[in-house]
mmCIF file of C-alpha atoms in Angstrom:
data_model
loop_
_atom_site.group_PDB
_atom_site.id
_atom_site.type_symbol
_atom_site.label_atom_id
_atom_site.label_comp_id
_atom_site.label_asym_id
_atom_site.label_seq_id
_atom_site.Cartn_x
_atom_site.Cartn_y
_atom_site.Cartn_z
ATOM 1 C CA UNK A 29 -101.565 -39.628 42.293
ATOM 2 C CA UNK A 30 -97.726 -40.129 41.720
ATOM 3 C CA UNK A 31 -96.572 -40.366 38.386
ATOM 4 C CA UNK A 32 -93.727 -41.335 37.422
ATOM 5 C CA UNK A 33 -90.930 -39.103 35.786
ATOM 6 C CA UNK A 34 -89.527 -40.397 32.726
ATOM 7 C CA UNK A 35 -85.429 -40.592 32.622
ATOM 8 C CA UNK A 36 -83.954 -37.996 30.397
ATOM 9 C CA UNK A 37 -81.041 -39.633 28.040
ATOM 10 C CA UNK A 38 -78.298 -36.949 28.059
ATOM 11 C CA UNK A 39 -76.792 -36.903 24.503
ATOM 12 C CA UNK A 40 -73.666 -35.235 22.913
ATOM 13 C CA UNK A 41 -73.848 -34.296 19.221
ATOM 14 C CA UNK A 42 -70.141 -34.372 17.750
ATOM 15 C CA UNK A 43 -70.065 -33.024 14.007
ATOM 16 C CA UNK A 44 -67.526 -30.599 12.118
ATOM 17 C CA UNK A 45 -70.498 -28.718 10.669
ATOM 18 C CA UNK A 46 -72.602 -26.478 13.125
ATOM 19 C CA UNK A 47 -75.612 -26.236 11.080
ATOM 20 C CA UNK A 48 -76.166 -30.083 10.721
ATOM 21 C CA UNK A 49 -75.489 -29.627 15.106
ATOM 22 C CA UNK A 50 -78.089 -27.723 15.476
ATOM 23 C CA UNK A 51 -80.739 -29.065 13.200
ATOM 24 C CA UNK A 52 -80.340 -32.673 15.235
ATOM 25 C CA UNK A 53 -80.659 -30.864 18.100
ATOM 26 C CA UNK A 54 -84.303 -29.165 17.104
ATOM 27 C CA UNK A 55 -84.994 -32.485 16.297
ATOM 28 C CA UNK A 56 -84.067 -33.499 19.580
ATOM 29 C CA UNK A 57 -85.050 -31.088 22.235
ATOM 30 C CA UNK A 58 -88.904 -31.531 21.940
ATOM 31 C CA UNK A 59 -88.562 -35.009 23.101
ATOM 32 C CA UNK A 60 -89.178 -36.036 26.555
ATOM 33 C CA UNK A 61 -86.937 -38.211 27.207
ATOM 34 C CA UNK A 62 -84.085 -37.098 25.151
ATOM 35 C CA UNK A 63 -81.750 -33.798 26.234
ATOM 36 C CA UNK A 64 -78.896 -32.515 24.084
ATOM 37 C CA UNK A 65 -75.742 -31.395 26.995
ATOM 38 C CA UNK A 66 -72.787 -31.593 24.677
ATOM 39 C CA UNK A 67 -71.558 -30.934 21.776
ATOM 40 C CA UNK A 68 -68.060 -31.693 19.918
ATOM 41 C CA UNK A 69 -66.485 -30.124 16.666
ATOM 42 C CA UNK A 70 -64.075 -33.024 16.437
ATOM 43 C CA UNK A 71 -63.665 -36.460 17.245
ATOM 44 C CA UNK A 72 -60.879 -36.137 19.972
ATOM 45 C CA UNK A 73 -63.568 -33.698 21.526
ATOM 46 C CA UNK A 74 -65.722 -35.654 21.764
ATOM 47 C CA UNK A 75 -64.127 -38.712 22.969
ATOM 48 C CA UNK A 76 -62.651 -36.267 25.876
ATOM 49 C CA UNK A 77 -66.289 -35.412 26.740
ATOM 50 C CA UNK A 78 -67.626 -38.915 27.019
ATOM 51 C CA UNK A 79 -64.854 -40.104 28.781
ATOM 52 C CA UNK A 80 -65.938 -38.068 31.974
ATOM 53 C CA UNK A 81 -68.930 -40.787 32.036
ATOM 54 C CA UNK A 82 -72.057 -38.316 31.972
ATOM 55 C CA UNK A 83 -72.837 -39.215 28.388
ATOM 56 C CA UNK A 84 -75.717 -41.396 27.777
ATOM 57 C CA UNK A 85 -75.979 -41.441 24.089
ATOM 58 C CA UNK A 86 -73.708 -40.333 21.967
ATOM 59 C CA UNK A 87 -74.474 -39.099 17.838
ATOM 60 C CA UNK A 88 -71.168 -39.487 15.597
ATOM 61 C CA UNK A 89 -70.911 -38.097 12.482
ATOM 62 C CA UNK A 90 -68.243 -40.324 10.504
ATOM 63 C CA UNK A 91 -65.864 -38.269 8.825
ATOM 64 C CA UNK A 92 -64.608 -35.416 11.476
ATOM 65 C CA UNK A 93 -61.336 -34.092 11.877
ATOM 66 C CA UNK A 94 -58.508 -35.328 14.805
ATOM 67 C CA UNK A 95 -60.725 -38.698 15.150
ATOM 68 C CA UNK A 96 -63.632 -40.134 12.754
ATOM 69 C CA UNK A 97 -66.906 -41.745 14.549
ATOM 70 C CA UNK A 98 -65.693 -44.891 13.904
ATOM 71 C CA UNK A 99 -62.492 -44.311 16.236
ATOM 72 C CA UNK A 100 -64.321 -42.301 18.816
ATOM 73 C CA UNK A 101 -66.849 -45.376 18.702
ATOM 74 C CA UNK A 102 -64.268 -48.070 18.795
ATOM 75 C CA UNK A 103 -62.088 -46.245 21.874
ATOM 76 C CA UNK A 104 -65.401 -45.786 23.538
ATOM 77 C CA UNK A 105 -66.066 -49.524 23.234
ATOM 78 C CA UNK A 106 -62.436 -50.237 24.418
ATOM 79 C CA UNK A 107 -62.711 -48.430 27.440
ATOM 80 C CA UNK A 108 -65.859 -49.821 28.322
ATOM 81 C CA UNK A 109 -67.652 -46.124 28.827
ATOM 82 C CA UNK A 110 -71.265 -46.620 29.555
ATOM 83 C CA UNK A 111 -72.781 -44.660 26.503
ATOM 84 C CA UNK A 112 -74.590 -45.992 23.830
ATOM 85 C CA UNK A 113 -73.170 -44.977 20.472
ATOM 86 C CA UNK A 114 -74.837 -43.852 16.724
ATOM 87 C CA UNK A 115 -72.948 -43.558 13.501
ATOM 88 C CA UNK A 116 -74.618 -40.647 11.353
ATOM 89 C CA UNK A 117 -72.883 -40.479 7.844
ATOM 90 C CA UNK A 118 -73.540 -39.361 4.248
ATOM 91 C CA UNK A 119 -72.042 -42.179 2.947
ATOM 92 C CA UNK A 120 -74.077 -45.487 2.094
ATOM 93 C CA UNK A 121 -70.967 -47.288 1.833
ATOM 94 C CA UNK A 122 -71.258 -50.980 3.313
ATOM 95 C CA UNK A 123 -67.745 -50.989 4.619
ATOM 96 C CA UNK A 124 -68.586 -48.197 6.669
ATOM 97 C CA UNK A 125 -71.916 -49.818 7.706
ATOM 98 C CA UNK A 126 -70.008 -53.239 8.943
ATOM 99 C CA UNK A 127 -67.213 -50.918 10.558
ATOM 100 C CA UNK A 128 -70.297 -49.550 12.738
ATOM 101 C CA UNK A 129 -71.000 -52.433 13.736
ATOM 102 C CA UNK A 130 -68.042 -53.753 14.180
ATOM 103 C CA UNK A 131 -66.848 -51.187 16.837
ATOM 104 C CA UNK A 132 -70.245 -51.552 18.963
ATOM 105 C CA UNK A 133 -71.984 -48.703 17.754
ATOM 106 C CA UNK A 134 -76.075 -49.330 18.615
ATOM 107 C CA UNK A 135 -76.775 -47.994 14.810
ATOM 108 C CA UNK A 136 -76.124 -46.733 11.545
ATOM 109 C CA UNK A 137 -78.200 -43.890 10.379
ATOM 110 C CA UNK A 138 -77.852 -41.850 6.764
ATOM 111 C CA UNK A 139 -77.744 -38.434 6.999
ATOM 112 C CA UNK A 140 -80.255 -38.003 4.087
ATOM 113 C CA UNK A 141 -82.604 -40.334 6.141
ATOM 114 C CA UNK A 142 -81.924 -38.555 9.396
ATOM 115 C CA UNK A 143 -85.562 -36.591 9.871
ATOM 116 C CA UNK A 144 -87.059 -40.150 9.277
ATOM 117 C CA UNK A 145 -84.992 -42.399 11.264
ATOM 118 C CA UNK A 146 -82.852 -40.341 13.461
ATOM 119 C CA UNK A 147 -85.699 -40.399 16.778
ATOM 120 C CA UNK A 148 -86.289 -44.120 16.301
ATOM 121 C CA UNK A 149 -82.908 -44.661 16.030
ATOM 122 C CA UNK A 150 -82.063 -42.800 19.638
ATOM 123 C CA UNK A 151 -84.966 -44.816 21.531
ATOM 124 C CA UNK A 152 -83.687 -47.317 20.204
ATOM 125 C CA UNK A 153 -80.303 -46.979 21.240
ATOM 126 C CA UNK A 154 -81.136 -45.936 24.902
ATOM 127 C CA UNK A 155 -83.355 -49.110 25.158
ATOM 128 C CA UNK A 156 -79.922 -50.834 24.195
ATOM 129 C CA UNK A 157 -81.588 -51.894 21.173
ATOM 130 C CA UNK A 158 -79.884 -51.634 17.679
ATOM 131 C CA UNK A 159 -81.167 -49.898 15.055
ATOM 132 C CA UNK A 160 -80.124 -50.120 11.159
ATOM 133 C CA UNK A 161 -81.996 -48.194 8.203
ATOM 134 C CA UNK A 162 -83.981 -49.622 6.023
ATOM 135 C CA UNK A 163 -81.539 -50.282 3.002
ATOM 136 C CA UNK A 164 -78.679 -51.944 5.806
ATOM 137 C CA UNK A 165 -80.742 -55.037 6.144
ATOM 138 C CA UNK A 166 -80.478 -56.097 2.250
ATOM 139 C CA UNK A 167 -76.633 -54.719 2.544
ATOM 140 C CA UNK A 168 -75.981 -57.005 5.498
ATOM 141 C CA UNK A 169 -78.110 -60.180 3.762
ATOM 142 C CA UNK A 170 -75.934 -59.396 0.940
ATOM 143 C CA UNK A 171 -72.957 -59.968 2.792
ATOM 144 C CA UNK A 172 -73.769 -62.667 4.011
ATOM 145 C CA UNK A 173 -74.601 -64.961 1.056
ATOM 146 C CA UNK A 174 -71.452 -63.305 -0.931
ATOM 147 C CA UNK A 175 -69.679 -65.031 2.351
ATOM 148 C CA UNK A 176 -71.272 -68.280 1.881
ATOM 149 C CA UNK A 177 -70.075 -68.204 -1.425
ATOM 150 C CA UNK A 178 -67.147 -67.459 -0.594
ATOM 151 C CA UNK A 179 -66.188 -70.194 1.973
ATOM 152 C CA UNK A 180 -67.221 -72.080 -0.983
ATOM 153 C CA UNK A 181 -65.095 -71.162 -3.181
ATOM 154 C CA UNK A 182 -62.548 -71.581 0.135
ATOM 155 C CA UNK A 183 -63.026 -75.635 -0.054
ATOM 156 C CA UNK A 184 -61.752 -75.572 -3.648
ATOM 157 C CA UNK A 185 -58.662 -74.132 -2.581
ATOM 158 C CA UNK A 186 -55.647 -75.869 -1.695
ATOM 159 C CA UNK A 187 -53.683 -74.438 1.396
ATOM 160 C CA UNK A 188 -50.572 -73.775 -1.002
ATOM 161 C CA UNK A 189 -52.936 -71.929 -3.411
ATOM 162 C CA UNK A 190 -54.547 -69.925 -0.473
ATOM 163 C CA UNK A 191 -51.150 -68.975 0.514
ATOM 164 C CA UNK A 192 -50.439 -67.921 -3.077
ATOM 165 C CA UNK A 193 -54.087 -65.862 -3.117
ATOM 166 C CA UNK A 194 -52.509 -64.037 0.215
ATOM 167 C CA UNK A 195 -49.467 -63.482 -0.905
ATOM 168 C CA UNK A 196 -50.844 -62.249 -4.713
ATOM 169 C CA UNK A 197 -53.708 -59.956 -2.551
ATOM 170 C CA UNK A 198 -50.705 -58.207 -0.446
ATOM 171 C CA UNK A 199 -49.022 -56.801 -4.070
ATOM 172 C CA UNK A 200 -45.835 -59.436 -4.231
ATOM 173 C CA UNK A 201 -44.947 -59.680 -7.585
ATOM 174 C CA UNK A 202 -44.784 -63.558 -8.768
ATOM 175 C CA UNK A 203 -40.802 -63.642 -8.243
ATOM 176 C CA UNK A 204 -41.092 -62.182 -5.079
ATOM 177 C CA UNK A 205 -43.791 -65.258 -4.333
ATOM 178 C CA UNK A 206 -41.146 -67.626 -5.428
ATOM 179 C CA UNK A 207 -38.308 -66.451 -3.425
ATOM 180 C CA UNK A 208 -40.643 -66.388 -0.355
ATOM 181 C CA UNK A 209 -41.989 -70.076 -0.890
ATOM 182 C CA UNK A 210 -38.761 -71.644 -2.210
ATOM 183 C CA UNK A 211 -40.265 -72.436 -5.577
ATOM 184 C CA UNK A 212 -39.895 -71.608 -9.224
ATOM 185 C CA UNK A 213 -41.794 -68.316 -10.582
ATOM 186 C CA UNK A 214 -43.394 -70.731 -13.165
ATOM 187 C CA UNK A 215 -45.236 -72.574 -10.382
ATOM 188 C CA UNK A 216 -46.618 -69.260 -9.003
ATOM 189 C CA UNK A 217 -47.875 -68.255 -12.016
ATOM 190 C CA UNK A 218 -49.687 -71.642 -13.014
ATOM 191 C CA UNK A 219 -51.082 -71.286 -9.016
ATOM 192 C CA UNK A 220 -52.424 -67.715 -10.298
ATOM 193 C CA UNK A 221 -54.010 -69.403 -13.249
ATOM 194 C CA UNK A 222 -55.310 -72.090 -11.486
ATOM 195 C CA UNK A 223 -57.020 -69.821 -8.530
ATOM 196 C CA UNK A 224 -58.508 -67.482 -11.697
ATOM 197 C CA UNK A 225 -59.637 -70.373 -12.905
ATOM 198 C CA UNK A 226 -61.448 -71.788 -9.887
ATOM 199 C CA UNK A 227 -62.756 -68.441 -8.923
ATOM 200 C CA UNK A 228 -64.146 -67.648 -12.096
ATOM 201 C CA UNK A 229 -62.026 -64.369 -11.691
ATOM 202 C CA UNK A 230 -60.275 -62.241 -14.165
ATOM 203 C CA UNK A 231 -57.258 -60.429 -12.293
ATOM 204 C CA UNK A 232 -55.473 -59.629 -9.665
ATOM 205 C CA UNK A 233 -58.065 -56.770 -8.698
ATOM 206 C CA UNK A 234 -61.192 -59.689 -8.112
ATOM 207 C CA UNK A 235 -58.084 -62.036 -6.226
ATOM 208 C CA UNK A 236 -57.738 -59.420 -3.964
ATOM 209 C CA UNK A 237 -61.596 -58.488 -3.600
ATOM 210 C CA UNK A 238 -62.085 -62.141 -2.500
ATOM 211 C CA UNK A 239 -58.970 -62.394 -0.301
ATOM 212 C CA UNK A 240 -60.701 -58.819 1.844
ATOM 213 C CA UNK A 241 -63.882 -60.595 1.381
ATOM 214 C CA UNK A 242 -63.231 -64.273 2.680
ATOM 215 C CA UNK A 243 -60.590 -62.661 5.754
ATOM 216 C CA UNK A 244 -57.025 -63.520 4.307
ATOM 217 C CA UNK A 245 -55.930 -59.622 4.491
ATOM 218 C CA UNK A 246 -57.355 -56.502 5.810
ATOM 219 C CA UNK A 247 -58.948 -53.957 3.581
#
């Protein structure tokens, strides 16, 4: 009786540290339908290797040298390459978590995490399935009622004051403001009040916060 053979995912490991290489890869190599043909020391390298189009799955640690994950991951994603892409990082930072995702990487997976979620993750990925650990799901439900609040706080604002919030979250001082908007430095600085004041905010440092948070500037 025929049975049929199970297609082998061929995945590249790209890291700056050998040791943490080679550990995913004994993690790897007993699986079936997983196979380990690459491996990069730096971003650039590893972009160069998935670029020849033999890369099913690719694991990206976040913080390499020449090019970080997230770049290799966002070029990859530009270009249209047909691999399927995981972020592995140390770092259980959200703005690294929604810059994953934001490039079109199939998951997120913490390094400290990596014996426990690292296979799932990869089946998942070659499915074309995305993956996030555990603690991502409250990050990203976080995020998403902070932005409801938010846009909110967005329908209290005048457009002139949500120019002002822009302008304030970019570092102009408030006579720079002025000169920009044609009015006096007096009426900038009772807009600052005003938007502290409907914000419930404190300083410049929360203005700006909420401006990165609500889209008026980039982080």
């Amino acid at each position: 009786m025929h049975t049929p053979t199970t297609r082998v995912a061929r995945v590249l490991l790209a890291d700056d540290h050998t040791l943490l290489r080679q550990g995913v890869k004994m993690m790897l190599d007993p699986q079936p339908d997983l196979t380990v043909v690459a491996e990069a020391a730096d971003g650039a390298e590893a972009l160069e290797r998935i670029s020849r189009g033999d890369i099913d799955l690719a694991i990206l640690d976040v913080t390499m040298p020449r090019m970080t994950g997230l770049q290799v991951a966002r070029e990859v994603s530009q270009r249209k390459l047909p691999t399927q892409m995981l972020i592995l990082s140390m770092h259980d930072n959200e703005q690294y978590l929604f810059e994953a995702l934001k490039t079109g990487a199939a998951g997120y997976v913490h390094k400290s995490m990596a014996d426990r979620d690292l296979l799932n993750a990869c089946h998942a990925a070659v499915r074309g399935e995305p993956f996030l650990y555990p603690g991502a799901m409250s990050t990203i439900i976080r995020e998403y009622v902070q932005r409801g609040e938010a846009h909110e706080g967005d329908r209290l604002l005048t457009p002139r004051e949500e120019e002002i919030l822009k302008l304030i979250a970019e570092g102009h001082s408030g006579k720079e403001i002025a000169e920009m908007l044609f009015i006096s430095p007096k009426t900038v600085e009772r807009h600052r009040a005003n938007l502290l004041e409907k914000l419930g905010m404190k300083d410049r440092l929360e203005l700006t916060r909420y401006a990165i948070r609500v889209g008026l500037i980039e982080p």
